[in-house]
mmCIF file of C-alpha atoms and ligand atoms in Angstrom:
data_model
loop_
_atom_site.group_PDB
_atom_site.id
_atom_site.type_symbol
_atom_site.label_atom_id
_atom_site.label_comp_id
_atom_site.label_asym_id
_atom_site.label_seq_id
_atom_site.Cartn_x
_atom_site.Cartn_y
_atom_site.Cartn_z
ATOM 1 C CA MET P 36 89.106 94.220 91.269
ATOM 2 C CA LYS P 37 85.984 95.998 90.103
ATOM 3 C CA CYS P 38 83.160 95.628 92.569
ATOM 4 C CA SER P 39 79.615 96.714 91.766
ATOM 5 C CA ILE P 40 78.875 97.806 95.345
ATOM 6 C CA LYS P 41 79.022 101.578 95.437
ATOM 7 C CA LYS P 42 80.633 103.660 98.157
ATOM 8 C CA ARG P 43 77.282 105.066 99.222
ATOM 9 C CA THR P 44 75.902 101.537 99.527
ATOM 10 C CA TYR P 45 78.794 100.517 101.747
ATOM 11 C CA ARG P 46 78.080 103.627 103.840
ATOM 12 C CA ALA P 47 74.427 102.628 104.175
ATOM 13 C CA ILE P 48 75.474 99.105 105.166
ATOM 14 C CA TYR P 49 77.791 100.515 107.838
ATOM 15 C CA ARG P 50 74.935 102.643 109.184
ATOM 16 C CA LEU P 51 72.568 99.685 109.271
ATOM 17 C CA LEU P 52 75.086 97.557 111.147
ATOM 18 C CA ASP P 53 75.879 100.445 113.521
ATOM 19 C CA ARG P 54 72.409 99.941 114.960
ATOM 20 C CA VAL P 55 72.783 96.282 115.919
ATOM 21 C CA SER P 56 74.957 94.190 118.170
ATOM 22 C CA PRO P 57 75.363 90.409 118.571
ATOM 23 C CA ILE P 58 74.110 90.595 122.156
ATOM 24 C CA PRO P 59 72.418 93.449 124.056
ATOM 25 C CA TYR P 60 75.659 94.547 125.751
ATOM 26 C CA ASP P 61 79.350 94.801 124.842
ATOM 27 C CA CYS P 62 80.425 91.196 124.329
ATOM 28 C CA GLY P 63 84.040 92.318 124.762
ATOM 29 C CA THR P 64 83.380 92.330 128.502
ATOM 30 C CA LEU P 65 82.987 88.539 128.329
ATOM 31 C CA CYS P 66 86.425 87.823 126.938
ATOM 32 C CA ASN P 67 88.502 90.968 127.280
ATOM 33 C CA ALA P 68 87.796 91.663 123.628
ATOM 34 C CA ALA P 69 89.628 88.530 122.529
ATOM 35 C CA CYS P 70 88.919 88.951 118.820
ATOM 36 C CA CYS P 71 90.345 92.496 118.904
ATOM 37 C CA THR P 72 93.415 91.907 120.968
ATOM 38 C CA CYS P 73 94.431 88.323 120.344
ATOM 39 C CA ALA P 74 98.011 88.224 119.133
ATOM 40 C CA GLY P 75 97.727 84.894 117.342
ATOM 41 C CA ASP P 76 101.035 83.228 116.470
ATOM 42 C CA GLU P 77 102.707 86.258 114.920
ATOM 43 C CA PRO P 78 105.897 87.693 116.472
ATOM 44 C CA PRO P 79 105.165 90.795 118.580
ATOM 45 C CA ASP P 80 106.817 93.169 116.086
ATOM 46 C CA GLU P 81 104.776 91.820 113.161
ATOM 47 C CA PRO P 82 101.243 92.887 112.244
ATOM 48 C CA GLN P 83 98.836 90.731 114.210
ATOM 49 C CA LEU P 84 95.564 89.129 113.212
ATOM 50 C CA GLY P 85 94.032 91.123 110.422
ATOM 51 C CA ILE P 86 90.743 91.678 108.711
ATOM 52 C CA TYR P 87 90.454 91.671 104.943
ATOM 53 C CA LEU P 88 88.193 94.219 103.347
ATOM 54 C CA LEU P 89 85.580 93.250 100.809
ATOM 55 C CA PRO P 90 86.184 94.505 97.248
ATOM 56 C CA GLY P 91 85.523 98.239 97.154
ATOM 57 C CA GLU P 92 85.143 98.600 100.920
ATOM 58 C CA ASP P 93 88.480 100.436 101.028
ATOM 59 C CA LYS P 94 86.723 103.390 99.346
ATOM 60 C CA LEU P 95 85.322 104.279 102.774
ATOM 61 C CA PHE P 96 88.814 104.878 104.152
ATOM 62 C CA THR P 97 91.684 107.272 103.470
ATOM 63 C CA LYS P 98 94.263 104.535 104.255
ATOM 64 C CA LYS P 99 95.884 107.073 106.559
ATOM 65 C CA GLU P 100 93.764 106.249 109.596
ATOM 66 C CA ASP P 101 96.065 106.197 112.599
ATOM 67 C CA TRP P 102 94.193 103.280 114.160
ATOM 68 C CA LEU P 103 94.730 100.927 111.228
ATOM 69 C CA HIS P 104 97.768 99.305 109.689
ATOM 70 C CA TRP P 105 97.193 98.680 105.971
ATOM 71 C CA THR P 106 98.639 95.971 103.788
ATOM 72 C CA ALA P 107 97.909 95.670 100.086
ATOM 73 C CA GLU P 108 98.250 92.063 98.954
ATOM 74 C CA ASP P 109 97.812 90.216 95.710
ATOM 75 C CA ALA P 110 94.614 88.177 95.869
ATOM 76 C CA SER P 111 96.281 85.281 94.058
ATOM 77 C CA ASP P 112 98.696 84.845 96.970
ATOM 78 C CA TYR P 113 95.838 84.100 99.342
ATOM 79 C CA ASP P 114 92.929 81.735 99.636
ATOM 80 C CA PHE P 115 90.426 83.606 97.480
ATOM 81 C CA PRO P 116 88.339 82.510 94.473
ATOM 82 C CA ASP P 117 89.939 82.459 91.019
ATOM 83 C CA SER P 118 87.827 85.446 89.994
ATOM 84 C CA TRP P 119 89.645 87.522 92.605
ATOM 85 C CA PHE P 120 92.743 89.132 91.163
ATOM 86 C CA GLY P 121 94.731 92.249 91.934
ATOM 87 C CA THR P 122 94.795 94.014 95.270
ATOM 88 C CA VAL P 123 93.124 92.848 98.437
ATOM 89 C CA TYR P 124 93.464 95.083 101.469
ATOM 90 C CA PHE P 125 94.175 93.686 104.908
ATOM 91 C CA VAL P 126 93.926 95.896 107.963
ATOM 92 C CA THR P 127 95.220 95.381 111.472
ATOM 93 C CA CYS P 128 93.812 97.355 114.367
ATOM 94 C CA LEU P 129 96.518 99.340 116.111
ATOM 95 C CA CYS P 130 94.561 100.568 119.114
ATOM 96 C CA ALA P 131 92.282 97.613 119.727
ATOM 97 C CA PRO P 132 89.771 97.466 121.202
ATOM 98 C CA HIS P 133 89.389 101.267 121.214
ATOM 99 C CA CYS P 134 88.580 101.854 117.574
ATOM 100 C CA PRO P 135 86.074 104.269 116.003
ATOM 101 C CA ARG P 136 83.052 101.979 116.253
ATOM 102 C CA ASN P 137 81.303 103.465 113.237
ATOM 103 C CA MET P 138 84.294 102.636 111.021
ATOM 104 C CA ARG P 139 84.767 99.003 111.940
ATOM 105 C CA PRO P 140 85.297 96.955 108.779
ATOM 106 C CA LEU P 141 82.487 94.670 107.711
ATOM 107 C CA GLN P 142 84.207 91.421 108.560
ATOM 108 C CA CYS P 143 84.475 92.665 112.135
ATOM 109 C CA ARG P 144 80.820 93.640 112.266
ATOM 110 C CA PHE P 145 79.536 90.295 110.966
ATOM 111 C CA PHE P 146 81.431 88.244 113.511
ATOM 112 C CA PRO P 147 80.564 85.703 114.913
ATOM 113 C CA LEU P 148 78.333 85.018 111.920
ATOM 114 C CA ALA P 149 79.432 83.984 108.456
ATOM 115 C CA PRO P 150 77.478 83.559 105.211
ATOM 116 C CA HIS P 151 77.025 80.112 103.686
ATOM 117 C CA LEU P 152 75.384 78.975 100.457
ATOM 118 C CA ASP P 153 73.705 75.653 101.121
ATOM 119 C CA GLY P 154 73.317 72.740 98.722
ATOM 120 C CA ALA P 155 70.204 74.343 97.233
ATOM 121 C CA GLY P 156 72.045 77.621 96.702
ATOM 122 C CA ARG P 157 70.191 79.402 99.505
ATOM 123 C CA LEU P 158 71.952 81.988 101.598
ATOM 124 C CA ARG P 159 72.263 80.867 105.203
ATOM 125 C CA LEU P 160 74.057 82.222 108.244
ATOM 126 C CA ILE P 161 76.322 80.055 110.363
ATOM 127 C CA TYR P 162 78.530 80.589 113.361
ATOM 128 C CA SER P 163 81.977 81.399 112.016
ATOM 129 C CA ASP P 164 83.796 78.130 111.420
ATOM 130 C CA LEU P 165 87.235 79.731 111.192
ATOM 131 C CA ASP P 166 89.965 78.088 113.181
ATOM 132 C CA LEU P 167 90.342 80.828 115.775
ATOM 133 C CA PRO P 168 93.409 81.326 117.964
ATOM 134 C CA TYR P 169 91.182 82.592 120.792
ATOM 135 C CA ARG P 170 87.979 81.629 122.516
ATOM 136 C CA CYS P 171 84.809 83.480 121.518
ATOM 137 C CA PRO P 172 82.126 82.931 124.180
ATOM 138 C CA LEU P 173 79.369 83.799 121.708
ATOM 139 C CA ILE P 174 80.365 80.783 119.621
ATOM 140 C CA ASP P 175 81.721 78.403 122.216
ATOM 141 C CA ASP P 176 78.825 78.896 124.632
ATOM 142 C CA SER P 177 76.222 79.123 121.834
ATOM 143 C CA MET P 178 74.937 82.374 123.279
ATOM 144 C CA THR P 179 71.632 83.624 121.950
ATOM 145 C CA LEU P 180 72.236 86.349 119.398
ATOM 146 C CA THR P 181 69.850 89.263 119.080
ATOM 147 C CA PRO P 182 67.276 88.780 116.303
ATOM 148 C CA SER P 183 67.931 92.317 115.026
ATOM 149 C CA PHE P 184 71.627 91.494 114.571
ATOM 150 C CA ILE P 185 70.884 88.233 112.748
ATOM 151 C CA GLN P 186 68.343 89.958 110.512
ATOM 152 C CA ALA P 187 70.653 92.872 109.700
ATOM 153 C CA VAL P 188 73.599 90.609 108.881
ATOM 154 C CA TYR P 189 71.376 88.449 106.680
ATOM 155 C CA THR P 190 69.952 91.475 104.874
ATOM 156 C CA VAL P 191 73.426 92.829 104.223
ATOM 157 C CA TRP P 192 74.789 89.547 102.867
ATOM 158 C CA LYS P 193 71.692 89.126 100.702
ATOM 159 C CA HIS P 194 72.583 92.442 99.136
ATOM 160 C CA LEU P 195 76.331 91.894 98.979
ATOM 161 C CA ILE P 196 76.119 88.598 97.096
ATOM 162 C CA ARG P 197 74.445 90.386 94.202
ATOM 163 C CA ASP P 198 77.988 91.391 93.384
ATOM 164 C CA CYS P 199 79.728 88.645 91.403
ATOM 165 C CA LEU P 200 83.026 88.832 93.275
ATOM 166 C CA ILE P 201 81.396 88.667 96.671
ATOM 167 C CA TYR P 202 79.091 85.865 95.537
ATOM 168 C CA ASP P 203 82.156 83.957 94.342
ATOM 169 C CA LEU P 204 83.799 84.426 97.729
ATOM 170 C CA VAL P 205 80.793 83.102 99.649
ATOM 171 C CA GLU P 206 80.395 80.200 97.227
ATOM 172 C CA TYR P 207 84.108 79.431 97.443
ATOM 173 C CA ASP P 208 84.156 79.416 101.253
ATOM 174 C CA SER P 209 80.947 77.357 101.340
ATOM 175 C CA SER P 210 82.399 74.727 99.025
ATOM 176 C CA PHE P 211 84.953 73.691 101.654
ATOM 177 C CA ARG P 212 82.400 73.099 104.382
ATOM 178 C CA GLN P 213 80.681 69.904 105.432
ATOM 179 C CA GLU P 214 77.115 71.003 106.161
ATOM 180 C CA GLU P 215 76.608 68.380 108.848
ATOM 181 C CA ASN P 216 79.356 70.115 110.854
ATOM 182 C CA LEU P 217 77.856 73.591 110.623
ATOM 183 C CA ARG P 218 75.797 75.406 113.198
ATOM 184 C CA PHE P 219 73.103 77.240 111.291
ATOM 185 C CA ILE P 220 71.680 80.414 112.764
ATOM 186 C CA ARG P 221 69.380 81.150 109.885
HETATM 187 S S1 SF4 K 807 82.825 88.547 119.199
HETATM 188 FE FE1 SF4 K 807 83.439 86.904 120.623
HETATM 189 S S2 SF4 K 807 85.650 87.105 120.890
HETATM 190 FE FE2 SF4 K 807 84.909 89.022 119.992
HETATM 191 S S3 SF4 K 807 84.547 90.397 121.731
HETATM 192 FE FE3 SF4 K 807 82.607 89.362 121.286
HETATM 193 S S4 SF4 K 807 82.587 87.537 122.598
HETATM 194 FE FE4 SF4 K 807 84.698 88.288 122.537
HETATM 195 S S1 SF4 K 808 87.738 97.131 114.173
HETATM 196 FE FE1 SF4 K 808 87.579 97.576 116.373
HETATM 197 S S2 SF4 K 808 86.139 96.031 117.140
HETATM 198 FE FE2 SF4 K 808 86.878 95.314 115.151
HETATM 199 S S3 SF4 K 808 88.656 94.003 115.564
HETATM 200 FE FE3 SF4 K 808 89.418 96.091 115.228
HETATM 201 S S4 SF4 K 808 89.568 97.003 117.263
HETATM 202 FE FE4 SF4 K 808 88.219 95.212 117.423
#
């Protein structure tokens, strides 16, 4: 898949998100880093919960990082928009939660927020509405998120959806949601 987001732009996005955090301290202390270490329903010898990379985000990695397990999948085998074809990379963290913080993939950095396009086509941010196999206190206890984190995540998504593939993904995910069930953050 050809993404218009350049490697240097992804680098700049990583740097921007390096400077913010959902709450003013390590939220992993609240839950024993549940989103990093949760095994989900997979057998112990199988790769556990993974993170998919956005198109082109893999350019930031060598794919030989010893803290990541890589899987290259065909987009058509997964729940992605029709415009997504070819390879999608999934990574699983092998030394969670002790990863190189400045190399965390974007989908990890955005959590617990997710982008949503509302009925008027405006970009909004919601608490992640994924069916999670663990409890995230930030979501379940509606903890106040730092304004700098919300602003940075919004700014990044505003930029990312200028790319057609990423816009299609956000639109696709949004189309399955009932807005009355969503918790809007912005
Ligand atoms: S994002 Fe949620 S589940 Fe993950 S470490 Fe923070 S509080 Fe725990
Ligand atoms: S990249 Fe790091 S913080 Fe994110 S899920 Fe993996 S181990 Fe946890």
